[in-house]
Coordinates of C-alpha atoms and ligand atoms in Angstrom, one line a residue:
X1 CA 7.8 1.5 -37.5
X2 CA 11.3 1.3 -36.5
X3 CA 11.6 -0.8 -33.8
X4 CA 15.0 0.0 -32.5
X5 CA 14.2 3.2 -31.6
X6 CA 10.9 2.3 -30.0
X7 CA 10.7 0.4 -26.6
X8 CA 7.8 -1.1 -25.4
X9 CA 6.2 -0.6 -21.9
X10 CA 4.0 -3.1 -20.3
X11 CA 1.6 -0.3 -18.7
X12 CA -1.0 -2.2 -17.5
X13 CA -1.1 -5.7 -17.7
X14 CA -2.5 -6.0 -21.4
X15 CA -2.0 -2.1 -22.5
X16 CA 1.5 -1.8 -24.4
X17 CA 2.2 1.9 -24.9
X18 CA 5.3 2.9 -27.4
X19 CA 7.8 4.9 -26.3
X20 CA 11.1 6.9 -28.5
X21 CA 14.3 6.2 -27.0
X22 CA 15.2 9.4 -27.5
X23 CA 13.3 11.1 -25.0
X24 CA 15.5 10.7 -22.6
X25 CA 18.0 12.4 -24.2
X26 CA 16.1 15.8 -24.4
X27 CA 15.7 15.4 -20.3
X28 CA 19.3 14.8 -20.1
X29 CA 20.2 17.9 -22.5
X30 CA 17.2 19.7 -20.1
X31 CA 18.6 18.6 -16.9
X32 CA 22.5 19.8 -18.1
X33 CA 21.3 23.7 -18.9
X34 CA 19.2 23.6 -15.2
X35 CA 22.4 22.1 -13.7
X36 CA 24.4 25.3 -15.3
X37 CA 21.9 27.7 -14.3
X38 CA 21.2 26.6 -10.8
X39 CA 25.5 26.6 -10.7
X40 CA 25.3 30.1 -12.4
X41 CA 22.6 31.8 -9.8
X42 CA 23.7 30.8 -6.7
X43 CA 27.1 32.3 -7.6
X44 CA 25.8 35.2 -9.5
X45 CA 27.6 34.9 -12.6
X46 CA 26.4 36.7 -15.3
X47 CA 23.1 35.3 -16.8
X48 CA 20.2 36.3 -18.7
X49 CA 17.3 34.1 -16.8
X50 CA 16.6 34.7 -12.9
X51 CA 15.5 31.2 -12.1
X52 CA 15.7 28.0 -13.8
X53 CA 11.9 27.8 -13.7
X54 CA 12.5 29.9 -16.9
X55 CA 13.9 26.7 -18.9
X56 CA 10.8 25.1 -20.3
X57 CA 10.8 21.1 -19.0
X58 CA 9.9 18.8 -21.8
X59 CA 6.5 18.0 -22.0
X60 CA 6.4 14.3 -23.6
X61 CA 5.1 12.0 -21.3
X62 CA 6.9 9.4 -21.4
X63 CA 8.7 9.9 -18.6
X64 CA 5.4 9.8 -16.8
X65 CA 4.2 7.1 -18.2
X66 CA 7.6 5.0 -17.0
X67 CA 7.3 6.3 -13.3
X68 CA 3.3 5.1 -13.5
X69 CA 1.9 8.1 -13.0
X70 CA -0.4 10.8 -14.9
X71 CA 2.2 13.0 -15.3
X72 CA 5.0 14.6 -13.4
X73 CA 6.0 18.0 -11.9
X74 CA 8.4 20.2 -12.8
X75 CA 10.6 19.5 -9.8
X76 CA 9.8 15.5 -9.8
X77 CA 11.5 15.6 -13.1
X78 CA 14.2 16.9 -11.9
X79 CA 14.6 14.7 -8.6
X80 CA 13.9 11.8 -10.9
X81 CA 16.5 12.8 -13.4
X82 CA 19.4 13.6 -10.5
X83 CA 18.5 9.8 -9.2
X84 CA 19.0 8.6 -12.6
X85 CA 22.4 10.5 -14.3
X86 CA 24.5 8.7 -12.2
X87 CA 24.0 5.5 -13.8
X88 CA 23.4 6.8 -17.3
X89 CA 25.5 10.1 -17.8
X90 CA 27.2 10.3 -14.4
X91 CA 30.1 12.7 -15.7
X92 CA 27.1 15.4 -15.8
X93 CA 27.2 16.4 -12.2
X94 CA 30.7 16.7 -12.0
X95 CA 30.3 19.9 -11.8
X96 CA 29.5 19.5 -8.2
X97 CA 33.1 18.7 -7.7
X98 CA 34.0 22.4 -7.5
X99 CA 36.6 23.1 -4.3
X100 CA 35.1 26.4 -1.6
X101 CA 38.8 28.0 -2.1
X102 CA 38.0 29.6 0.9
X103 CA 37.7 26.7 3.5
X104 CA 39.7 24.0 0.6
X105 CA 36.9 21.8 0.5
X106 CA 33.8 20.9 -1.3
X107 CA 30.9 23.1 -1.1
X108 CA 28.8 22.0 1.8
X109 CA 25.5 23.2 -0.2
X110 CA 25.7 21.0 -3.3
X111 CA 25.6 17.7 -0.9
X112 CA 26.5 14.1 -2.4
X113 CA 27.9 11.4 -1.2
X114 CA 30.5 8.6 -1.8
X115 CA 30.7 5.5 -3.7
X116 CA 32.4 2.2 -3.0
X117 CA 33.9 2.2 -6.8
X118 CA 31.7 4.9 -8.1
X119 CA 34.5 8.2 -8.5
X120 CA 31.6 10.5 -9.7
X121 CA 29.4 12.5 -7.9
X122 CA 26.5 10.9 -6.0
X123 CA 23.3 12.8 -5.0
X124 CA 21.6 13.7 -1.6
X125 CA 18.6 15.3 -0.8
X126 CA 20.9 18.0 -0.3
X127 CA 21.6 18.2 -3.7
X128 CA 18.1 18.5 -5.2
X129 CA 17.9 21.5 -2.5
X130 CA 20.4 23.0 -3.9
X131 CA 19.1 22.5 -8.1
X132 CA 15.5 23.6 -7.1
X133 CA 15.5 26.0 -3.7
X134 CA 19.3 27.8 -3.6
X135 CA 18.6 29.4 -0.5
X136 CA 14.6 29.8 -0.5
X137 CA 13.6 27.9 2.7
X138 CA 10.1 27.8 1.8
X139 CA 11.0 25.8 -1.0
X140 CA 13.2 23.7 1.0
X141 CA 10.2 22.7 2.4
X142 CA 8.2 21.9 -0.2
X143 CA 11.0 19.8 -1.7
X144 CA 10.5 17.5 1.4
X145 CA 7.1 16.4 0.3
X146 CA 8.7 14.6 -2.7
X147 CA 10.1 11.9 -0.6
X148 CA 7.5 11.5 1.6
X149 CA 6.5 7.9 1.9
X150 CA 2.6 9.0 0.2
X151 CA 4.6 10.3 -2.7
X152 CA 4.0 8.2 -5.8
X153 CA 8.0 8.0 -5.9
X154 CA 8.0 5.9 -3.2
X155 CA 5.0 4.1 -3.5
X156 CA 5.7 3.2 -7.2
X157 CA 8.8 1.8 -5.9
X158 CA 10.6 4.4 -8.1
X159 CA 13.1 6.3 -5.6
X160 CA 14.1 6.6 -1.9
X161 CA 15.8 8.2 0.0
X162 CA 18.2 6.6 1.9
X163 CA 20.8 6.3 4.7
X164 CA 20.0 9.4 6.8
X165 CA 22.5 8.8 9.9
X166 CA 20.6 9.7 13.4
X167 CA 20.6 13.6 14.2
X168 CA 21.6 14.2 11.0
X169 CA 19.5 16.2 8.5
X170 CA 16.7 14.4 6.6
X171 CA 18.5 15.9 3.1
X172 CA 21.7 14.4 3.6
X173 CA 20.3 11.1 2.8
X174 CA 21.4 9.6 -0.7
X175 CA 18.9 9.8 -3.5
X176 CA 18.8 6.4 -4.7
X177 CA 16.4 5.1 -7.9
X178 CA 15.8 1.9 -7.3
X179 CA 16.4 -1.0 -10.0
X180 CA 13.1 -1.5 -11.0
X181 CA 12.6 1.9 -12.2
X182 CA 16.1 2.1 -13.8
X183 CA 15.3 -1.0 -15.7
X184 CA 11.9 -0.4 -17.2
X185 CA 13.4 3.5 -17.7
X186 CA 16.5 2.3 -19.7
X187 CA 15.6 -1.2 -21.3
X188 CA 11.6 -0.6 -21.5
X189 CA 11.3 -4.2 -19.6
X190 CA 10.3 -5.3 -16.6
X191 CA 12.0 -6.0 -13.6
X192 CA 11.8 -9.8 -12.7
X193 CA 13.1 -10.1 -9.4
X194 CA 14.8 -13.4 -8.4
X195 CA 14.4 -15.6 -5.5
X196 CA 16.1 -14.9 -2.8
X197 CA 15.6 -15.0 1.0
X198 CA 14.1 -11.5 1.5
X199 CA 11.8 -11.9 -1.9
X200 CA 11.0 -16.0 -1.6
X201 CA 8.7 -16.0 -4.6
X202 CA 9.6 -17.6 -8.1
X203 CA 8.0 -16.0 -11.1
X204 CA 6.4 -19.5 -13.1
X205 CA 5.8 -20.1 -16.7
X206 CA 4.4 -22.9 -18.9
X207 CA 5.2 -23.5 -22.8
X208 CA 1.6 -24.9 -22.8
X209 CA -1.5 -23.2 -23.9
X210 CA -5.5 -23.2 -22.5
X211 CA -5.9 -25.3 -25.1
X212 CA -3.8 -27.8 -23.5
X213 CA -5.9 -27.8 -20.1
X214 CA -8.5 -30.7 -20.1
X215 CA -10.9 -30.2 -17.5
X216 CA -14.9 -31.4 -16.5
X217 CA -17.1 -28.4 -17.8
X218 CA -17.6 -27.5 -14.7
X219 CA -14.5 -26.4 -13.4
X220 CA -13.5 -24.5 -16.6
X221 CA -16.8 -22.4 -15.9
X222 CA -15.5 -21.5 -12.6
X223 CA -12.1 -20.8 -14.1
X224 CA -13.2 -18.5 -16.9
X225 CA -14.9 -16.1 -14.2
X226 CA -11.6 -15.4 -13.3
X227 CA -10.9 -14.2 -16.3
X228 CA -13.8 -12.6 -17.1
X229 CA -13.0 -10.7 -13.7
X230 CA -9.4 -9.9 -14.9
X231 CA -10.8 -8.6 -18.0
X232 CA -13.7 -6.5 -16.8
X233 CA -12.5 -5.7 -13.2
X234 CA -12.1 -2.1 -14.3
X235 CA -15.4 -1.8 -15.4
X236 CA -17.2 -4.1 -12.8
X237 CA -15.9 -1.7 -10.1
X238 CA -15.3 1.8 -11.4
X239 CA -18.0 2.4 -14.4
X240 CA -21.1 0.7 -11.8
X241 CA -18.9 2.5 -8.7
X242 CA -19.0 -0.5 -6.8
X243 CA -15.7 0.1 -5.0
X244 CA -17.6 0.6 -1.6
X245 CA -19.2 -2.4 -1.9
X246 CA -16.8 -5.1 -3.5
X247 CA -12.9 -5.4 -2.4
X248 CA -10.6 -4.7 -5.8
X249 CA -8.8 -8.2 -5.2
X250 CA -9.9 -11.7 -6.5
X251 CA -9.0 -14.5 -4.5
X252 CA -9.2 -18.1 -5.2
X253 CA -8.8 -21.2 -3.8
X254 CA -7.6 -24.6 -5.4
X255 CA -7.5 -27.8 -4.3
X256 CA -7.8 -31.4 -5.3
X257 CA -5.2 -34.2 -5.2
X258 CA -1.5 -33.8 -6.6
X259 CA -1.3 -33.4 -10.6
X260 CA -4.8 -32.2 -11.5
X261 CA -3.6 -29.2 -12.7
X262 CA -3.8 -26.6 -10.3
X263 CA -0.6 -25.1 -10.5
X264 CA -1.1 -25.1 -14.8
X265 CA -4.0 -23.4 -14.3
X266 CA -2.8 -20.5 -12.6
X267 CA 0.4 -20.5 -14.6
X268 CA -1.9 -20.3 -17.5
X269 CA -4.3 -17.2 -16.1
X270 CA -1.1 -15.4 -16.4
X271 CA -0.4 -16.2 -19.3
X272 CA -3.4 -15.7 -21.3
X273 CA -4.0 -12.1 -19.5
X274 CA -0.2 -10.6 -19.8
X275 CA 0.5 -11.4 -16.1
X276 CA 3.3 -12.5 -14.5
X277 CA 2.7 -15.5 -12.0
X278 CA 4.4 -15.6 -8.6
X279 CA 4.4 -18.7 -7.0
X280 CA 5.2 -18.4 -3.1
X281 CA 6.2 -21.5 -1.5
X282 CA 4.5 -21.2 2.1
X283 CA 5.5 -24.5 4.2
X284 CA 8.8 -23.5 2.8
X285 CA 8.9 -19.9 4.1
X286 CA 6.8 -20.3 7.6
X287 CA 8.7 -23.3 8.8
X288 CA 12.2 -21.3 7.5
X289 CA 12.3 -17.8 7.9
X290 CA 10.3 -17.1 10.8
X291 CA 10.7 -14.0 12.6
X292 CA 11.3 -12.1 8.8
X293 CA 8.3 -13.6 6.9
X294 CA 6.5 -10.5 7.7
X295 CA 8.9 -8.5 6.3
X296 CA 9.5 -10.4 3.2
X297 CA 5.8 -11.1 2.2
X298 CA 5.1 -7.5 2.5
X299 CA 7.7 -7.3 0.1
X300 CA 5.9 -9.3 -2.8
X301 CA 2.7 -8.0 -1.4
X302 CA 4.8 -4.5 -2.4
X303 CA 5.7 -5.1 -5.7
X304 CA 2.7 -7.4 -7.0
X305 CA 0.5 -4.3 -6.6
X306 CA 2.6 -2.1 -8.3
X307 CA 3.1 -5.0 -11.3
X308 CA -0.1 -6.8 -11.9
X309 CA 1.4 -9.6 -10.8
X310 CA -1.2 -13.2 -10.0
X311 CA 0.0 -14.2 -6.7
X312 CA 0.1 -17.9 -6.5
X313 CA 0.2 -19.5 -3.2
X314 CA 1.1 -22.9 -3.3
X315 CA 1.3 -25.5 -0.5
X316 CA -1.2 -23.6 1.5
X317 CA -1.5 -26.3 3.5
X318 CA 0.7 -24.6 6.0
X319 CA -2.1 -21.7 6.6
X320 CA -5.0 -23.9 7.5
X321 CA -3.3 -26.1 9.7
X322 CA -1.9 -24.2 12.0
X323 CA -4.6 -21.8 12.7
X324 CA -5.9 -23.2 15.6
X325 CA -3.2 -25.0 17.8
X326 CA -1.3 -23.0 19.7
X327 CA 1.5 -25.3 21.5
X328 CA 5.2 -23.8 22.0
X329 CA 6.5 -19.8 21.0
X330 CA 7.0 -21.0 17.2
X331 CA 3.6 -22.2 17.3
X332 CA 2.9 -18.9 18.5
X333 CA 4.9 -17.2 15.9
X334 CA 3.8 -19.2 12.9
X335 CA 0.1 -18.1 14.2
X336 CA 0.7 -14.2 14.3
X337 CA 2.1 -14.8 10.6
X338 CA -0.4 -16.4 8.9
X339 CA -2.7 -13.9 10.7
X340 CA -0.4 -11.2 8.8
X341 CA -1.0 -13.3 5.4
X342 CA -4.7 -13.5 5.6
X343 CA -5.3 -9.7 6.0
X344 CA -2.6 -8.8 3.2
X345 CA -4.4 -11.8 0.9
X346 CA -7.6 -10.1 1.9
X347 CA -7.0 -6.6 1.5
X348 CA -4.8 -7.3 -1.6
X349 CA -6.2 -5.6 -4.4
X350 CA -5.2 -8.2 -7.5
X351 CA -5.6 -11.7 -8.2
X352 CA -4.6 -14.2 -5.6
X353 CA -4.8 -18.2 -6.1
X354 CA -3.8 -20.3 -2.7
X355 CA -3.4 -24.4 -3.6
X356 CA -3.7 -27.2 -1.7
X357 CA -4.3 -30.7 -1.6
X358 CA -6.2 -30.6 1.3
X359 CA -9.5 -29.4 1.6
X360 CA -11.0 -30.8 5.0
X361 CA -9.2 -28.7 7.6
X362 CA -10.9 -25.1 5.7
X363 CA -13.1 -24.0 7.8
X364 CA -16.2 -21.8 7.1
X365 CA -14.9 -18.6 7.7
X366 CA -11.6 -18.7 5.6
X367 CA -13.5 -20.2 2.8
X368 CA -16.0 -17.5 2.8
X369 CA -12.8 -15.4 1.9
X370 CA -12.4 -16.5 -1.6
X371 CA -14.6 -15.3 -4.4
X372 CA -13.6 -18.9 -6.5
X373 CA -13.1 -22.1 -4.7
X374 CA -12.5 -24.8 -7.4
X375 CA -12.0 -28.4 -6.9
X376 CA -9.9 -29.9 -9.3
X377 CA -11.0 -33.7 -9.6
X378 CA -9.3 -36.7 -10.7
X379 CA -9.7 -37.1 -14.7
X380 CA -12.7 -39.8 -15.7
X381 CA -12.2 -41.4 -18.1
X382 CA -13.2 -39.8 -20.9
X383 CA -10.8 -36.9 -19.8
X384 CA -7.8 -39.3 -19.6
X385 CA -8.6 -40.1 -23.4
X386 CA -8.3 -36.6 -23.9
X387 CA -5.4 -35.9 -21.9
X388 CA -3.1 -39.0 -23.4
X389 CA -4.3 -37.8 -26.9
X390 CA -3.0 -34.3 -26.6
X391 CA 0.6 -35.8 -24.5
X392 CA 1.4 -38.5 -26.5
X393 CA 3.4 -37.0 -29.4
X394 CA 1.9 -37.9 -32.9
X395 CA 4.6 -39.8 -34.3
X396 CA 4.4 -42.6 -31.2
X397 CA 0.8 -43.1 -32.4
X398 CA 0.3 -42.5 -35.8
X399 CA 0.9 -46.0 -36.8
X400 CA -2.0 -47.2 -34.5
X401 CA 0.8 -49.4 -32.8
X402 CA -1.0 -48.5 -28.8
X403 CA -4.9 -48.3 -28.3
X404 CA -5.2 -44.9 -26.3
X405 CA -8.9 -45.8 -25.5
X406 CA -8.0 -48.5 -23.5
X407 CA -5.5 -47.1 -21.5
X408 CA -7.3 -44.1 -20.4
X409 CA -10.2 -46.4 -19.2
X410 CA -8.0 -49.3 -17.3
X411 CA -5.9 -46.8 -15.4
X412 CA -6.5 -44.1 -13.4
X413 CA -3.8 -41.4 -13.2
X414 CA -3.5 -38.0 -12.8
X415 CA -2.5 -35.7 -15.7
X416 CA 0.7 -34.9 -13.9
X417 CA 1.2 -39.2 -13.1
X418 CA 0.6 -39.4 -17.0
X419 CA 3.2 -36.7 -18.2
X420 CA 5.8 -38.6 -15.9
X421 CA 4.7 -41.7 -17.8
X422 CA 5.3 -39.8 -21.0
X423 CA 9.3 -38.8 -20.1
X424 CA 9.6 -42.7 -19.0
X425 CA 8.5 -43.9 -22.2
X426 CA 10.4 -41.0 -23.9
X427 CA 14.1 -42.2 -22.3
X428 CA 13.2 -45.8 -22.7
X429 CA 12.5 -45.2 -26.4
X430 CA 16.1 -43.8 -26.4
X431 CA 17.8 -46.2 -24.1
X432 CA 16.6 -49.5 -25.6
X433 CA 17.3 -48.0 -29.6
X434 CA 13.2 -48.8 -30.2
X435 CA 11.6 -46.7 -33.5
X436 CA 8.5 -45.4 -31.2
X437 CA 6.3 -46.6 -28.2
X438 CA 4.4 -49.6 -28.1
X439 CA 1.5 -50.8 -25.5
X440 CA 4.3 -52.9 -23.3
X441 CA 6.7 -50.0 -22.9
X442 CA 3.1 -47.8 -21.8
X443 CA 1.6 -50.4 -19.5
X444 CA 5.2 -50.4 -17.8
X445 CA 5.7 -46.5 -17.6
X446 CA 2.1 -46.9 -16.0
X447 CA 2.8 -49.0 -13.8
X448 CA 5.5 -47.1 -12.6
X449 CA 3.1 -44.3 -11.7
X450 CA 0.6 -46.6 -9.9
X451 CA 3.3 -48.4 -7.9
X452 CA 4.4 -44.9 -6.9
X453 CA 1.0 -43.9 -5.7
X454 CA 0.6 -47.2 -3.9
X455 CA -1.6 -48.7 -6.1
X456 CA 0.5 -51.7 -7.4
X457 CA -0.7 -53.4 -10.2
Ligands
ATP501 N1 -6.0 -30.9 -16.1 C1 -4.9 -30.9 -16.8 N2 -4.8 -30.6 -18.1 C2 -3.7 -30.7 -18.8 N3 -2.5 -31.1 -18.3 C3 -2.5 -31.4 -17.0 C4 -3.7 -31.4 -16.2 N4 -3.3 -31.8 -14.9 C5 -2.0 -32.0 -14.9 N5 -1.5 -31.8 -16.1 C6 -0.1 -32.0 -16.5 O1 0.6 -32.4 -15.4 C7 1.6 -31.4 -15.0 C8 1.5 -31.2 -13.5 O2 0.3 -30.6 -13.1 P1 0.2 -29.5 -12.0 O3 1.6 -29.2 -11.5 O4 -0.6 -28.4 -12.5 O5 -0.6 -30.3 -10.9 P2 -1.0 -29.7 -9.4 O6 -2.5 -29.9 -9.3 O7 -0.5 -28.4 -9.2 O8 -0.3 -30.8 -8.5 P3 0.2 -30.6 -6.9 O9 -1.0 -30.6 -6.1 O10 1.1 -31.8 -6.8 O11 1.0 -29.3 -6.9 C9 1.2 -30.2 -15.8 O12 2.2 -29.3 -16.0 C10 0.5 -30.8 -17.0 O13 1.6 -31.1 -18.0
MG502 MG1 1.0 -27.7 -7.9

């Protein structure tokens, strides 16, 4: 296989499909004769076809398969490839450019609009009209369906269309792919959108493996229904057509005090099932951006649908807490919001995991919500043996030089206290020009950790 020419689509979650590069160019080449034609008709030049409906489309479906859907029209190709050519072959529709001699400016009925930078033509509405209905009203009509907010173009997140001044015509809005379309089109990857204030969500990934998790029995049980419910969800729901009976989503709840492992436990969901992980800092996002949360969450809600994202909300502190109190207007506020959050959570039809440290203020009802709710203990001690065994890198224990065993039943620390005592021991290694670790540099990282935690030893 050669892999340059192939690029590889994350369809759905675990399903990679394989996809030539060149297919696009046979939809450009396609979408340059149509462009002619279209041209050719309205000004009836001479020409051997009577509609453009004549030139075959090409029937791979890749293009499909991109855009997330079964397949694609005849005319969604072509409104997908007008959004596209300007940031691939944009020289293409400079035909468009064209001056009406007769009133010395540019034809009214090809549309476009202008750039910043850009000096090439830029597509409306208008401009699809013109490719696909010329002067056939009916079809004018039809056209509008395609950017109708049920269309799988918008609801894939694949076009808009945009900027449509008030009064003025619906088509004269600019056709506009957006960039998460563009980018799985053109580099076959996904789109990882970045933090910012209208998308407050931070994709998170670990370098460690399930094999690294150490948890009681118990609580892996719980965890691998989550995966089995990732893995069979399709069938669970669609083969035993239980959709009117179970909701699609998965929600989960984690808590348990800091460093058990919550957060590396849904990190690592992702990462065994192919899924990204977007961790959404709520005390950060209700006590900031109040009055656009709503607007921003329904943004990741948005896109995690579309991507098969695990939704990971951390902190969730904030959502119990405030439930009930209704003091000043921001109380108020913050209320209405996580209101707004618990429906999306509920009705979301993926995997959502909420953490917290806190488990007394859940009431009843919210934890009846969650399909999981998994408490993630304090490691015994037999756990912390297994935990400093799998951090403590072989070469500081080889030698036998620090009794593991002993540790790991005198002191009680988290995973996440031990991995701090790890990078103290690490730097003081360094610092004080020592060959490895011995059991008075551990006992002092250790202490270190407890005297953090209060408990001074
Ligand atoms: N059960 C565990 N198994 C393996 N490693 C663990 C475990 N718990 C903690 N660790 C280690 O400690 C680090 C921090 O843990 P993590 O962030 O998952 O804790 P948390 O429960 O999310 O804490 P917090 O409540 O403070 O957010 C992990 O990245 C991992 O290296
Ligand atoms: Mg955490």
């Amino acid at each position: 296989m050669n892999i340059d020419n192939e690029i590889l689509i994350n369809g759905n979650g675990t399903k990679f499909l394989t996809i030539k590069r060149g297919f696009l160019e046979e939809y450009i080449v396609w979408f340059s004769k149509i462009l002619d034609l279209s041209v050719k008709l309205y000004f009836q030049h001479d020409c051997k076809m009577e509609s453009i409906y004549e030139i075959d489309a090409p029937d791979d479906n890749n293009l499909a398969h991109i855009a997330r859907n079964s397949s694609l029209t005849f005319d969604e190709k072509i409104v997908l490839l007008l959004s596209v050519i300007p940031h691939i072959r944009p020289q293409i529709l400079d035909t468009f450019f064209i001056t009406n001699t007769n009133f010395n400016r540019a034809f009214t009925e090809f549309g476009g609009w202008s750039g910043k930078n850009h000096s090439g033509f830029l597509p409306t509405g208008e401009t699809a009209a013109f490719i696909l209905a010329g002067n056939n009203i009916e079809k004018r009509f039809e056209l509008l369906r395609i950017f109708d907010r049920d269309h799988f173009f918008y609801k894939n997140n694949i076009l808009i269309i945009d900027n449509v001044g008030t009064g003025e015509p619906f088509l004269s809005g600019a056709i506009k792919v957006t960039g998460e379309f563009l980018t799985r089109l053109t580099t076959g990857e996904e789109h990882k959108p970045d933090y910012s204030i209208s998308f407050p969500a931070k994709r998170v990934t670990t370098p460690l493996n399930w094999e690294n998790l150490v948890l009681p029995h118990e609580v892996i049980d719980d965890i691998e229904d989550i995966n089995t419910w990732i893995a069979a969800k399709n069938t669970i729901i669609d083969k035993w057509q239980l959709n009117n009976i179970i909701k699609p989503g998965y929600r989960c709840l984690f808590y348990g005090p800091p460093g058990t492992g919550k957060t590396l436990t849904a990190t690592l969901l992702g990462k065994r099932n192919l899924m990204d992980v977007y961790r959404v800092d709520l005390s950060m996002i209700i006590s900031k951006y109040i009055g656009e949360t709503e607007k921003n969450l329904a943004n990741i809600f948005d896109q995690a649908i579309n991507k098969n994202w695990i939704l990971f909300f951390d902190e969730a502190d904030a959502l119990f807490g405030k439930r009930t109190q209704t003091g000043n207007s921001n109380d108020r506020h913050a209320n209405q919001e996580i209101a707004y959050l618990l429906q999306r959570i509920e009705d979301f039809p993926g995997v959502v995991v909420l953490a917290t440290n806190l488990k007394s203020n859940i009431d009843e009802a919210f934890a009846r919500r969650f399909q999981s709710v998994i408490y993630f203990p304090l490691p015994d001690s037999d756990l912390r043996y297994e935990l400093w065994k799998k951090m403590l890198p072989n070469l500081w224990i080889e030698n036998g030089g620090v009794d593991i065993k002993s540790i790991a039943s005198e002191f009680e620390l988290s995973g996440g206290a031990m991995t701090n005592v790890v990078r103290y021991c690490a730097l003081k290694i360094v610092s004080r020009q020592m060959t490895t670790v011995d059991m008075a540099l551990l006992f002092e990282g250790i202490r270190k950790e407890l005297y953090k935690e209060g408990k001074m030893i």
